XYZ file of C-alpha atoms in Angstrom:
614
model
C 0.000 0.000 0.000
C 1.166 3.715 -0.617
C 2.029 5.241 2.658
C -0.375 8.712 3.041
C 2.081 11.440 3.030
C 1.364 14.962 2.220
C 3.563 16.025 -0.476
C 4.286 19.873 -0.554
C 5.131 21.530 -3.606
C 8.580 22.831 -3.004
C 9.363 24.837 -6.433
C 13.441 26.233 -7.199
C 12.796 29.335 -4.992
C 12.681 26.884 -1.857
C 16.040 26.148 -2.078
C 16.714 30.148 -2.500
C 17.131 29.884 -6.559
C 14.570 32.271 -8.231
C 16.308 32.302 -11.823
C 16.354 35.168 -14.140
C 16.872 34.648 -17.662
C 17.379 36.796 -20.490
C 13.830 36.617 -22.849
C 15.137 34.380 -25.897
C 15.934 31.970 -23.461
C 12.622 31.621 -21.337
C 11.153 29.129 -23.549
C 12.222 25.425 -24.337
C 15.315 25.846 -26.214
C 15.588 26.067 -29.854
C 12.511 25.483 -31.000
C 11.727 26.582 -34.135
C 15.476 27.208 -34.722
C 15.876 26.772 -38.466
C 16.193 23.091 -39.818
C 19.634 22.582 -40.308
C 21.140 24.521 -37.154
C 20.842 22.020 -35.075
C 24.171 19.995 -36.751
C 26.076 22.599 -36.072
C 25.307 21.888 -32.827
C 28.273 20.125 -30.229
C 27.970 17.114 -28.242
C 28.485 19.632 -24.796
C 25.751 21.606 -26.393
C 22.904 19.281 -25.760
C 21.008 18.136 -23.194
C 19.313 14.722 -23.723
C 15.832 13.181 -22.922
C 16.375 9.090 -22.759
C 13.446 6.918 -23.644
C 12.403 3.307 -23.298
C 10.257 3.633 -26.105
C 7.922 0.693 -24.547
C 7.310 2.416 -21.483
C 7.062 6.239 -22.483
C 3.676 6.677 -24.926
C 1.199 4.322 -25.918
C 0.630 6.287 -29.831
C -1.121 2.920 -31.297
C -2.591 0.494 -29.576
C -2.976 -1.944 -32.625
C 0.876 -3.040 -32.406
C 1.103 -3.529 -28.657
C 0.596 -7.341 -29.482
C 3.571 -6.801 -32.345
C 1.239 -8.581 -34.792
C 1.719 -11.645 -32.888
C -1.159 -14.210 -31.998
C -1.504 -15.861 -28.616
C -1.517 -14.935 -25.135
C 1.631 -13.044 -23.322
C 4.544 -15.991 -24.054
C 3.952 -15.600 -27.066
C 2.959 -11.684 -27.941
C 5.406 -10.484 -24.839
C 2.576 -8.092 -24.041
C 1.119 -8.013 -20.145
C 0.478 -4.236 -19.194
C 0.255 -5.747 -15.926
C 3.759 -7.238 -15.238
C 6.712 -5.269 -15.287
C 8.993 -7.253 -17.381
C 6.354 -7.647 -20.439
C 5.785 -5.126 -23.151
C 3.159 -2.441 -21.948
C 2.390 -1.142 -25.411
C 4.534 2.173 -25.493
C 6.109 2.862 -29.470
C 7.334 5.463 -31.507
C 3.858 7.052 -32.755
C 4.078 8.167 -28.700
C 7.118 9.269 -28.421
C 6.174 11.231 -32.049
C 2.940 12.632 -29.579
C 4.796 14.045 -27.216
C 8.036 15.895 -28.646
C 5.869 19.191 -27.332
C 6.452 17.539 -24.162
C 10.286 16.565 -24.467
C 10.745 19.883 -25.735
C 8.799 21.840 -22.670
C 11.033 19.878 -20.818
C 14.417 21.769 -22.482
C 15.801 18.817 -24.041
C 17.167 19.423 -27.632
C 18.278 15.239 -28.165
C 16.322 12.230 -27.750
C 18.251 8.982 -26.947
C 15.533 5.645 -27.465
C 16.817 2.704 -25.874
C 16.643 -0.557 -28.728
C 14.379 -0.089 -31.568
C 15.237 -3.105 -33.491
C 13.072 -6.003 -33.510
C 13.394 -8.423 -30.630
C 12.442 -11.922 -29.335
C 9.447 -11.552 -27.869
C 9.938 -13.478 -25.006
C 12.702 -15.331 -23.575
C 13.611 -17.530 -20.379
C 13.172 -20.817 -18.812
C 9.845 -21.669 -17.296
C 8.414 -19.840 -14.505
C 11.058 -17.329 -15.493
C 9.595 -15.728 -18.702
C 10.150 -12.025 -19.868
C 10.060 -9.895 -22.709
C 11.952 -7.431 -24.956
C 10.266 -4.507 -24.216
C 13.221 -2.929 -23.404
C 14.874 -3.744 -26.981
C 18.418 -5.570 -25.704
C 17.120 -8.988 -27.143
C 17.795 -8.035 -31.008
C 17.248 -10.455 -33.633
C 16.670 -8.130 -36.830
C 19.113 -5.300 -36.673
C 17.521 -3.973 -39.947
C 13.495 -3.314 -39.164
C 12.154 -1.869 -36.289
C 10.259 -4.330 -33.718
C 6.627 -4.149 -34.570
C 5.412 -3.641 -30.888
C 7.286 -0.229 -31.702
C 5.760 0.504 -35.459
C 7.782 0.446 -38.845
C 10.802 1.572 -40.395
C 8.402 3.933 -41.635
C 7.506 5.325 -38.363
C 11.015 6.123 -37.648
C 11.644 7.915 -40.589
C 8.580 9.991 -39.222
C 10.180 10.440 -36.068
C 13.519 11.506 -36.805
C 12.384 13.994 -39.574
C 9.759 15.361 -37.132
C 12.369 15.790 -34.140
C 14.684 17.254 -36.888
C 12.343 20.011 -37.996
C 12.379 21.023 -34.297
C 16.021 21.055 -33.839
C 15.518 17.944 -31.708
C 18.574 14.863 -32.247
C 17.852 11.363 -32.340
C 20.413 9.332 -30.865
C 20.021 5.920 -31.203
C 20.973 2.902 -28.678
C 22.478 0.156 -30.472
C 23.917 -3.626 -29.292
C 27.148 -5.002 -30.834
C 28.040 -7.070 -27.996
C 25.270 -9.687 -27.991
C 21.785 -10.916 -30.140
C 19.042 -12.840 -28.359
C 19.296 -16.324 -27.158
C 19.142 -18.501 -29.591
C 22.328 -20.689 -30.502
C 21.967 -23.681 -27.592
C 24.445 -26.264 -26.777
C 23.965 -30.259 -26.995
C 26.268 -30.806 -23.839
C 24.710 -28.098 -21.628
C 21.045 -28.122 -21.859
C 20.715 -24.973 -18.981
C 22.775 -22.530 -16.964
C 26.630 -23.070 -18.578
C 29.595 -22.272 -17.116
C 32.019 -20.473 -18.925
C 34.811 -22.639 -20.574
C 38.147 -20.651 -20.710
C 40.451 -20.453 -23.553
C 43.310 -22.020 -21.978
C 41.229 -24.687 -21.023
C 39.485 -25.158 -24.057
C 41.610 -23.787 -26.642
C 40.419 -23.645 -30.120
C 42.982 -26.046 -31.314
C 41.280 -29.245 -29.672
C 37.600 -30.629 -29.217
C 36.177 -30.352 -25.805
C 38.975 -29.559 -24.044
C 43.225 -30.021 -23.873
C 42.658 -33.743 -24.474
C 40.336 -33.700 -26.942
C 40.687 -34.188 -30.891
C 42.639 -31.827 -32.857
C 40.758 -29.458 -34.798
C 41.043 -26.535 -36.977
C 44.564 -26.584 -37.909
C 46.461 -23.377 -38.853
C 44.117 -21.573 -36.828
C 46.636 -18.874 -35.182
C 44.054 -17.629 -32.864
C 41.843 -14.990 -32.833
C 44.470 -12.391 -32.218
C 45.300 -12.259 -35.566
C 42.529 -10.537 -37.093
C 42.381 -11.401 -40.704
C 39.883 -13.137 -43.305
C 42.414 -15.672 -44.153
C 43.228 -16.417 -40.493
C 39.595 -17.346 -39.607
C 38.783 -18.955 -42.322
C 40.299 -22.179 -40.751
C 38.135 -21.682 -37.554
C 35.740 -24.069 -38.858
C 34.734 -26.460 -36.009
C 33.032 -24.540 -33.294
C 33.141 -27.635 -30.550
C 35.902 -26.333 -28.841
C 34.442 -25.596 -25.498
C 30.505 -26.506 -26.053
C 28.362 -28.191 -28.968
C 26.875 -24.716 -30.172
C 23.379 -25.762 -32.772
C 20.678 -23.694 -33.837
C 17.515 -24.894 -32.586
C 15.153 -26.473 -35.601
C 12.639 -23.546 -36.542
C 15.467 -20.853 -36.079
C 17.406 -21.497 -38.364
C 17.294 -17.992 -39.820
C 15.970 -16.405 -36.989
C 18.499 -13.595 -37.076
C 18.944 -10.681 -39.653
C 20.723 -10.203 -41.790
C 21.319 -14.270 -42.258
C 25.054 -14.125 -41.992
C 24.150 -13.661 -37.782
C 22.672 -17.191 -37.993
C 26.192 -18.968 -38.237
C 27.724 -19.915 -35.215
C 31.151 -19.026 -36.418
C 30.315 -15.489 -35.862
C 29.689 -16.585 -31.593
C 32.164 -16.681 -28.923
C 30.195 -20.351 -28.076
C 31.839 -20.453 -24.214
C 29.038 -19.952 -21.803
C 28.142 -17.554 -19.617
C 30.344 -14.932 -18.418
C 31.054 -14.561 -14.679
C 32.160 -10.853 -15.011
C 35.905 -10.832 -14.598
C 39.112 -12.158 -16.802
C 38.608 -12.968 -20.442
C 34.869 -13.951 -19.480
C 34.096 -9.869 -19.916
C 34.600 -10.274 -23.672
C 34.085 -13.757 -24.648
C 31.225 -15.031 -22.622
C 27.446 -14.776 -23.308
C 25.646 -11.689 -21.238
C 23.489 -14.199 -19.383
C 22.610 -16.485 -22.081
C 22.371 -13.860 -24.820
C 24.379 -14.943 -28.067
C 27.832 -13.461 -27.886
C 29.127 -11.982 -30.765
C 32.824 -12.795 -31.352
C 33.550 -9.576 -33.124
C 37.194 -10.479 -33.524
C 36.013 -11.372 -36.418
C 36.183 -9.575 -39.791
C 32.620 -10.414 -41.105
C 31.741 -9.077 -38.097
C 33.522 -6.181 -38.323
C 31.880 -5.314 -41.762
C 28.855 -6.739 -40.864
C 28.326 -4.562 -38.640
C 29.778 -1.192 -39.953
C 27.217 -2.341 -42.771
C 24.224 -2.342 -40.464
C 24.451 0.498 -38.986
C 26.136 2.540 -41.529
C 22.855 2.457 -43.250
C 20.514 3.285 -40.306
C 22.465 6.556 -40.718
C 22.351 6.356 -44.133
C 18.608 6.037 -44.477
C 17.706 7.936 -41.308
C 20.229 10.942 -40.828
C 20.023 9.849 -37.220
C 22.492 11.775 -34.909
C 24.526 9.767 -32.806
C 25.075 6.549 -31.031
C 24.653 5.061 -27.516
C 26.230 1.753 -27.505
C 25.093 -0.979 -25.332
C 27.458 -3.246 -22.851
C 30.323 -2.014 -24.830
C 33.427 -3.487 -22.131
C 32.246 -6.865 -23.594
C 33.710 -6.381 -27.206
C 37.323 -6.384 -27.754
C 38.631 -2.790 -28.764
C 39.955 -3.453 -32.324
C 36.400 -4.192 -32.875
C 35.707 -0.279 -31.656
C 39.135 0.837 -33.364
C 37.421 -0.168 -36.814
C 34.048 0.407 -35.844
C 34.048 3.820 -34.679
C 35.657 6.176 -37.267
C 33.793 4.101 -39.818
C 30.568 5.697 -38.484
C 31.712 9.025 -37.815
C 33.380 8.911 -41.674
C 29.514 7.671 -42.622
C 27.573 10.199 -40.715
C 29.923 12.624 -42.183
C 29.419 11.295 -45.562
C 25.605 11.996 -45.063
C 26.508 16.010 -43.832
C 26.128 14.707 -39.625
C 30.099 16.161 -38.667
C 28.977 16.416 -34.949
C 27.988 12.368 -35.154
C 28.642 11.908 -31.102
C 28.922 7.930 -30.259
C 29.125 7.081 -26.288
C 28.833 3.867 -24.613
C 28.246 1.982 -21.876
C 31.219 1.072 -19.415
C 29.523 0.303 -16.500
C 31.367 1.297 -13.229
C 30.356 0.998 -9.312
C 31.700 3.914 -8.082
C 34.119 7.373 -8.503
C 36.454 5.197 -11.439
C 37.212 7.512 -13.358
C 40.624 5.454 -14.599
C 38.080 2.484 -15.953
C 36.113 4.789 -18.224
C 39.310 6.884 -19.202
C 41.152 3.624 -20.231
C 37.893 2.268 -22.658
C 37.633 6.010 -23.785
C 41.188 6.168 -24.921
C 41.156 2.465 -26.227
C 38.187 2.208 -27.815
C 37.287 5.920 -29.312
C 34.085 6.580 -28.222
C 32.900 8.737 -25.313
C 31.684 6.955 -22.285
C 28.490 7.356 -19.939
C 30.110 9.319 -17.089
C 29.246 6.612 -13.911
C 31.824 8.333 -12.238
C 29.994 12.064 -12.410
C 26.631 9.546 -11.403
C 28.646 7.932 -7.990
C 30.081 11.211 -7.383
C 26.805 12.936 -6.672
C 24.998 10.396 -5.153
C 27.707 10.475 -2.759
C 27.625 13.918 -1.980
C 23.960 13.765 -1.744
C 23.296 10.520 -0.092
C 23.645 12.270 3.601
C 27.075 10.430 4.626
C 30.076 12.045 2.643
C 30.947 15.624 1.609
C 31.308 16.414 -1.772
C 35.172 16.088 -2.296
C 34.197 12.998 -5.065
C 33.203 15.932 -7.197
C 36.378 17.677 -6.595
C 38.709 14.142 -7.472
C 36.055 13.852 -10.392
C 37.360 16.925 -12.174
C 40.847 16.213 -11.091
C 40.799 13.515 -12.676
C 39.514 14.499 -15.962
C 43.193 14.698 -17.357
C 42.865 10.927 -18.352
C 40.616 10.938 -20.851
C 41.867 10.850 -24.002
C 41.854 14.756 -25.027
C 41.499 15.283 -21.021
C 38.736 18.017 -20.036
C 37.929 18.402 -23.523
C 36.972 15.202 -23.451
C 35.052 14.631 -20.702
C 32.906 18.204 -21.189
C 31.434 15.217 -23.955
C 30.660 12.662 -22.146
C 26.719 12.524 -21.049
C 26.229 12.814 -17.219
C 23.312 11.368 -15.467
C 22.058 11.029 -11.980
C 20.531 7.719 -12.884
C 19.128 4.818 -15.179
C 17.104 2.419 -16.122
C 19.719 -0.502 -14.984
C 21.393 1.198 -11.771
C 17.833 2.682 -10.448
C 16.380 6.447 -10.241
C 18.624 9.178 -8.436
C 15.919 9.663 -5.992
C 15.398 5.709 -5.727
C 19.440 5.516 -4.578
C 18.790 8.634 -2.459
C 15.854 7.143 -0.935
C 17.733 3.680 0.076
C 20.759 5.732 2.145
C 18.766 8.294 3.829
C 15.180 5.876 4.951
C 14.713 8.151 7.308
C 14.402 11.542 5.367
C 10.748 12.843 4.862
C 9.606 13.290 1.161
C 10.256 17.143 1.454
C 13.966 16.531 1.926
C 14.293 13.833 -0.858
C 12.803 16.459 -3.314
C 15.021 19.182 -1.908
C 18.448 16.887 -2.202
C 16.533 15.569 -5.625
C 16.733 19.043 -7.181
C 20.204 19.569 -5.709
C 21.123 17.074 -7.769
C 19.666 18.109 -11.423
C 20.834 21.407 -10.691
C 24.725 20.270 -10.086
C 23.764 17.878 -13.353
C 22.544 20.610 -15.563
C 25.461 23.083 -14.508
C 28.799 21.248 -13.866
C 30.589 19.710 -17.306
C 29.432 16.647 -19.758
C 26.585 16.369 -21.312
C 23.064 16.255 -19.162
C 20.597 13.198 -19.653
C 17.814 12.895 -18.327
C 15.878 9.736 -17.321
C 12.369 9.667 -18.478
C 10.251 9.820 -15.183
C 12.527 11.484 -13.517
C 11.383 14.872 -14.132
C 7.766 13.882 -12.625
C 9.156 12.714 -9.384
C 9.298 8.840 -9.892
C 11.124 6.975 -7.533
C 11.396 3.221 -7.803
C 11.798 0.030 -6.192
C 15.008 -1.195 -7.506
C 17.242 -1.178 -11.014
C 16.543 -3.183 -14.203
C 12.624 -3.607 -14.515
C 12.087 -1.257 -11.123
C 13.432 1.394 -12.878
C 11.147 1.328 -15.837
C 8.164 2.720 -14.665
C 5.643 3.847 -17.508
C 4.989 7.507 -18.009
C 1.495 6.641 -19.855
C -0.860 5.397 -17.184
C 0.611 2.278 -15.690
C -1.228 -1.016 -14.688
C 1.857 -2.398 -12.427
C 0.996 -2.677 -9.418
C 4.733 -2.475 -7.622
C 4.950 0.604 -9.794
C 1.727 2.381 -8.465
C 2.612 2.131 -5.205
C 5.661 4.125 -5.388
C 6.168 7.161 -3.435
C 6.737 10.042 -5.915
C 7.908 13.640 -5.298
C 6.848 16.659 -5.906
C 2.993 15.283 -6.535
C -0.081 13.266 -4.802
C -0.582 11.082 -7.936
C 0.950 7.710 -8.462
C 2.316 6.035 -11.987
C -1.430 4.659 -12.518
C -2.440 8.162 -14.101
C -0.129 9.709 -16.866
C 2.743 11.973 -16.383
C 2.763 14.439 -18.960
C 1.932 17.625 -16.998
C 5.047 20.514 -16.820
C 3.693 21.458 -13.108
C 6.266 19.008 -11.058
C 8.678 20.694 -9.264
C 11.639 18.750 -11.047
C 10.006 19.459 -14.098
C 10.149 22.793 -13.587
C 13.526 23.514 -12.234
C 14.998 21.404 -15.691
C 13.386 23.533 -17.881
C 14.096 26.769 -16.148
C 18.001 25.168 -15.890
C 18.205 23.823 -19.300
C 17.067 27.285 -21.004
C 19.956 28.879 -18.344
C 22.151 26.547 -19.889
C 21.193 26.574 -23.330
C 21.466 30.666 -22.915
C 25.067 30.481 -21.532
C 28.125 29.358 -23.150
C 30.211 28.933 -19.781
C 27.039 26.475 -18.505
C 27.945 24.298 -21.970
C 31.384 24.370 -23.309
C 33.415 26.496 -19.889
C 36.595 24.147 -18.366
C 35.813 23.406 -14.850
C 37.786 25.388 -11.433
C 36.873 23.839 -8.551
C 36.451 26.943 -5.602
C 35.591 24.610 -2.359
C 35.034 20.903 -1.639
C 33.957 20.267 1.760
C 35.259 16.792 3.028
C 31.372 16.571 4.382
C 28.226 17.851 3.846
C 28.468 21.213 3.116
C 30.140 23.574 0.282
C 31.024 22.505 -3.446
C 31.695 25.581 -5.462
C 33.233 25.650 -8.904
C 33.668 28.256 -11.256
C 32.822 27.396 -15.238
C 35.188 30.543 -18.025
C 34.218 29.558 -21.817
C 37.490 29.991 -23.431
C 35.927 31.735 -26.638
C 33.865 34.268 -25.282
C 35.462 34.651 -21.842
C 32.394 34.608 -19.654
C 33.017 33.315 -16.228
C 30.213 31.577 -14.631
C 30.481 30.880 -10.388
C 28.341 28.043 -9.389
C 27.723 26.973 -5.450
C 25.712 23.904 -4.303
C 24.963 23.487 -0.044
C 24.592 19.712 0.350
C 23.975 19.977 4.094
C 20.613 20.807 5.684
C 22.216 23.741 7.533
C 22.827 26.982 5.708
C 26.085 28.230 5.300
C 27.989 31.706 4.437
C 31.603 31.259 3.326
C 34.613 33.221 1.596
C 35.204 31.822 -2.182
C 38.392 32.411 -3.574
C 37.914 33.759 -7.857
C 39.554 35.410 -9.773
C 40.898 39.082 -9.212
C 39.599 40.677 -12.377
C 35.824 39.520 -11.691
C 34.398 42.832 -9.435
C 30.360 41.302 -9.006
C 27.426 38.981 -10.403
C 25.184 39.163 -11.823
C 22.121 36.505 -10.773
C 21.676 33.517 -13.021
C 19.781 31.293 -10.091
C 19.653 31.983 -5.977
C 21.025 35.148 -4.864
C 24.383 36.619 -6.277
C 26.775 38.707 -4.469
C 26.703 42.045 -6.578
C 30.094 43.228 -5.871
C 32.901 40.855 -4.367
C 34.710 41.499 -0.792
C 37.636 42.440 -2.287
C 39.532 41.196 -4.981
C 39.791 37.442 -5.141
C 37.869 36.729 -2.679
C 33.421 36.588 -2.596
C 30.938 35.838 0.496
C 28.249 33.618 -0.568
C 25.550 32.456 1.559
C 23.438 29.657 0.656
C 20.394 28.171 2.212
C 20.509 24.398 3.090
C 20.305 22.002 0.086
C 20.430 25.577 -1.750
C 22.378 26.693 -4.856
C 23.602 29.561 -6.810
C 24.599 30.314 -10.376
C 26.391 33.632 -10.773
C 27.489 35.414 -13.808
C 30.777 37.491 -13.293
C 31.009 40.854 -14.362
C 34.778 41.631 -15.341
C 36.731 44.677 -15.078
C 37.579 46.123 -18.915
């Protein structure tokens, strides 16, 4: 049952930040900006709006079954159970750009589009593909989502807008499908020293593809003598499946690691399968093209604007060393120069050296975990926020250092690690829903102002706050018939997931869009390097101060994470002599040069614009 609680609507000027904004910028931003502005556009420069399509809109309710006949093992649809297919697609997500727009976003990332199995797992143990990981035509959109058609829709309608389209794609894995004759359930995974590809089943087995110089030499001629796949398992393709996958060249098991599953450390991180899921051995040439093929032309056909890759870690880097310029030199091709790929490397904590070693390896940008760990730990009520400060310190080793990482797409949380306020919520149980929302809006305001690139989670902006990760986190924003959703505690509102979420009047709502027009309006807010003022080794004062290099404007920014307020001496620089107010309340002049007074309320911020001496 939902615990009665009365929810008070605590707007930015709670927390001490009435924003002023200049007029142009009052308004979502860039809408109606002229067609083809919006390439022009840099990866810092946007703020993105992630979607699980399934879960977001319902825009036609003839596909929810995906054409399919039968009840919900074999359609995947259940609007009741959380790991089905609810009926969400991209006619919805088409219905509500007004609404992703209102909200300040200017790039929409969809999670999967391509079609999936419908269901998968043993018995008792069934779910769906709603979520679009489970991919066994990389070339048509699943029909619970619509058509190929419907996309094209999409992304032109989004581009009239000045809206990107970013789309999430899966190299690592396809669905289950490819079984094994000598492991009928859960299997192990089988090493390659103990099952090397040069003998059957093992060291002792019978020899088998001979010349075979392992798949470290990456050449057509080299794997054409890996020819007998029984190295470590049987791999078969189940009669009836034969060509389950598309295109067909996915249906040979040549093209699969064939090992088991992976238990998440050593060699298992690349070659085993995620959990069952096929996994791709992309050491492999054909692969290599296959892929740059595939995906090539969804940019091709669709001008889409980027790339989010899935479970990236799990594919060897030459793989990414090929892959990635391919695309960019495609998007390119098709007039897309800003074409901004980022994956995922998941991380459990401040690791920045784990994402900086896959970004400088494998090309692309990565999902900042770190920036995601570093505020929930300055938020979560136990540390100060010093992780912030290390965070930027630490910036220098991604590939092109701070330049870098001003790319990489921050987030306070996701559909696989659970909501901000959801991770909130489990290390402060005690904290009334008034607090939450206050530390809540903390937190989008230190993600909308510091460096990388903001993304919002869909839901998060109306105050949903989940159970868990993985299928807790995917609440639906249409009105939901799951019950463990609709008892959820939201924030900022008495209404629960069962009615829909579309209204701008949420108090996170609000605060993003007033932030993401501050930010759009700003230069400093988007492309400044990063000074960090003050890092309080607990709750207390972060302060950093944000210069764009090209225009010179110098932005201040404060955040109070304790529930105390707090007035405090900033050093800045000498030639700044006041603010200007951007959000909270700005010092006009400073106490003397170099040195400000700010006072902040508790879980209260500022964003000051510095006036300079000539």
């Amino acid at each position: 049952m939902r615990n009665p609680h009365r929810l008070v609507s605590i707007g930015i000027a709670m927390l001490g930040c009435t924003t002023t904004l200049p007029a142009q910028a009052q308004s979502a931003p860039r809408i109606g900006e002229p067609v083809m502005e919006y390439r022009n556009r840099l990866p810092e420069d946007e703020i993105i709006y992630f979607v699980l399509p399934d879960r977001f809109e319902n825009g036609d309710p003839t596909n929810d079954r995906g054409g399919l006949k039968g009840g919900r093992l074999q359609t995947g649809f259940d609007p009741t159970a959380k790991g089905f297919y609810h009926g969400g697609d991209l006619k919805g997500v088409h219905k509500r750009l007004d609404y992703i727009q209102q909200l300040g976003a200017t790039a929409i990332w969809l999670a999967p589009i391509f079609k999936n199995k419908p269901v998968q797992g043993p018995p008792g143990q069934e779910s769906a593909g709603y979520h679009g990981y489970w991919i066994t035509d990389f070339t048509q959109v699943d029909p619970h989502f619509g058509s190929n058609a419907d996309f094209k829709v999409l992304v032109d309608a989004a581009h009239a807008r000045g809206l990107k389209v970013y789309m999430d794609i899966v190299v690592n894995h396809t669905a289950d499908v490819i079984q094994y004759r000598d492991c009928p359930g859960d299997c192990a995974y089988r090493s390659i020293a103990d099952y090397p590809y040069s003998r059957r089943g093992g060291t002792g087995g019978a020899p088998i593809n001979p010349g075979f110089k392992g798949d470290a030499v990456q050449t057509s001629e080299n794997f054409a003598k890996l020819i007998d796949m029984n190295f470590a398992y049987q791999p078969f393709v189940p009669r009836g499946e034969e060509h389950a996958k598309v295109p067909d060249w996915l249906n040979d098991v040549r093209y699969y690691h064939n090992r088991g599953n992976s238990f998440w450390k050593g060699e298992s991180v690349v070659y085993g399968d995620f959990v069952g899921l096929d996994d791709i051995a992309a050491e492999n040439p054909r692969v290599v093209q296959g892929f740059i093929d595939i995906f090539g032309t969804w940019i091709d056909d669709f001008g889409v604007d980027g790339f989010r890759i899935d479970t990236s870690k799990h594919v060897n880097s030459e793989f990414w060393q090929a892959f990635v310029p391919a695309m960019k030199a495609r998007a390119k091709a098709r007039g897309i120069a800003n074409f901004h790929i980022f994956a995922e490397v998941m991380v459990d904590g401040v690791d920045t050296a784990t994402l900086a070693r896959y970004n400088r390896t494998d090309q692309y940008d990565t999902l900042d975990f770190a920036f995601t760990w570093a505020v929930v730990e300055a938020l979560g009520g136990e540390r100060g926020p010093e992780a912030l400060a290390k965070l930027f310190a630490d910036d220098v080793l991604y590939r092109d250092g701070p330049d870098t990482a001003r790319q990489m797409p921050t987030f306070l949380g996701n559909h696989d690690i659970a909501r901000f306020a959801t991770n909130l919520r489990k290390r402060l149980p005690g904290a009334t829903n008034d607090e939450l929302l206050a530390r809540v809006q903390l937190g989008h305001a230190m993600l909308l102002t510091l460096r990388g690139v903001p993304t919002i989670y869909s839901g998060d902006e109306q105050g949903f706050v989940g159970d868990g990760g993985d299928q807790d986190a995917r609440e639906d924003m249409f009105a939901s018939q799951v019950a463990v959703y609709n008892d959820n505690r939201l924030l900022g509102t008495d209404t629960t997931t069962a009615t829909a979420h579309f209204g701008t009047a949420n108090p996170v709502f609000t605060q993003i869009a007033t932030l993401a027009a501050l930010r759009s309006a700003h230069p400093a807010l988007r492309r400044g390097n990063t000074i960090v003022r003050a890092a309080d080794d607990k709750p207390g004062l972060f302060a950093v101060t944000r210069r764009d290099q090209a225009s010179g404007e110098q932005v201040l920014i404060a955040f109070n994470t304790s529930a105390v307020p707090i007035t405090r001496a900033i050093a800045i620089a000498t030639d700044v002599t006041g603010y200007t107010t951007l959000a909270g309340t700005c010092p006009a002049i400073v106490s003397a040069p170099g040195s400000v007074s700010l006072t902040l309320p508790a879980f209260g911020y500022v964003v000051c614009q510095g006036r300079t001496r000539p």
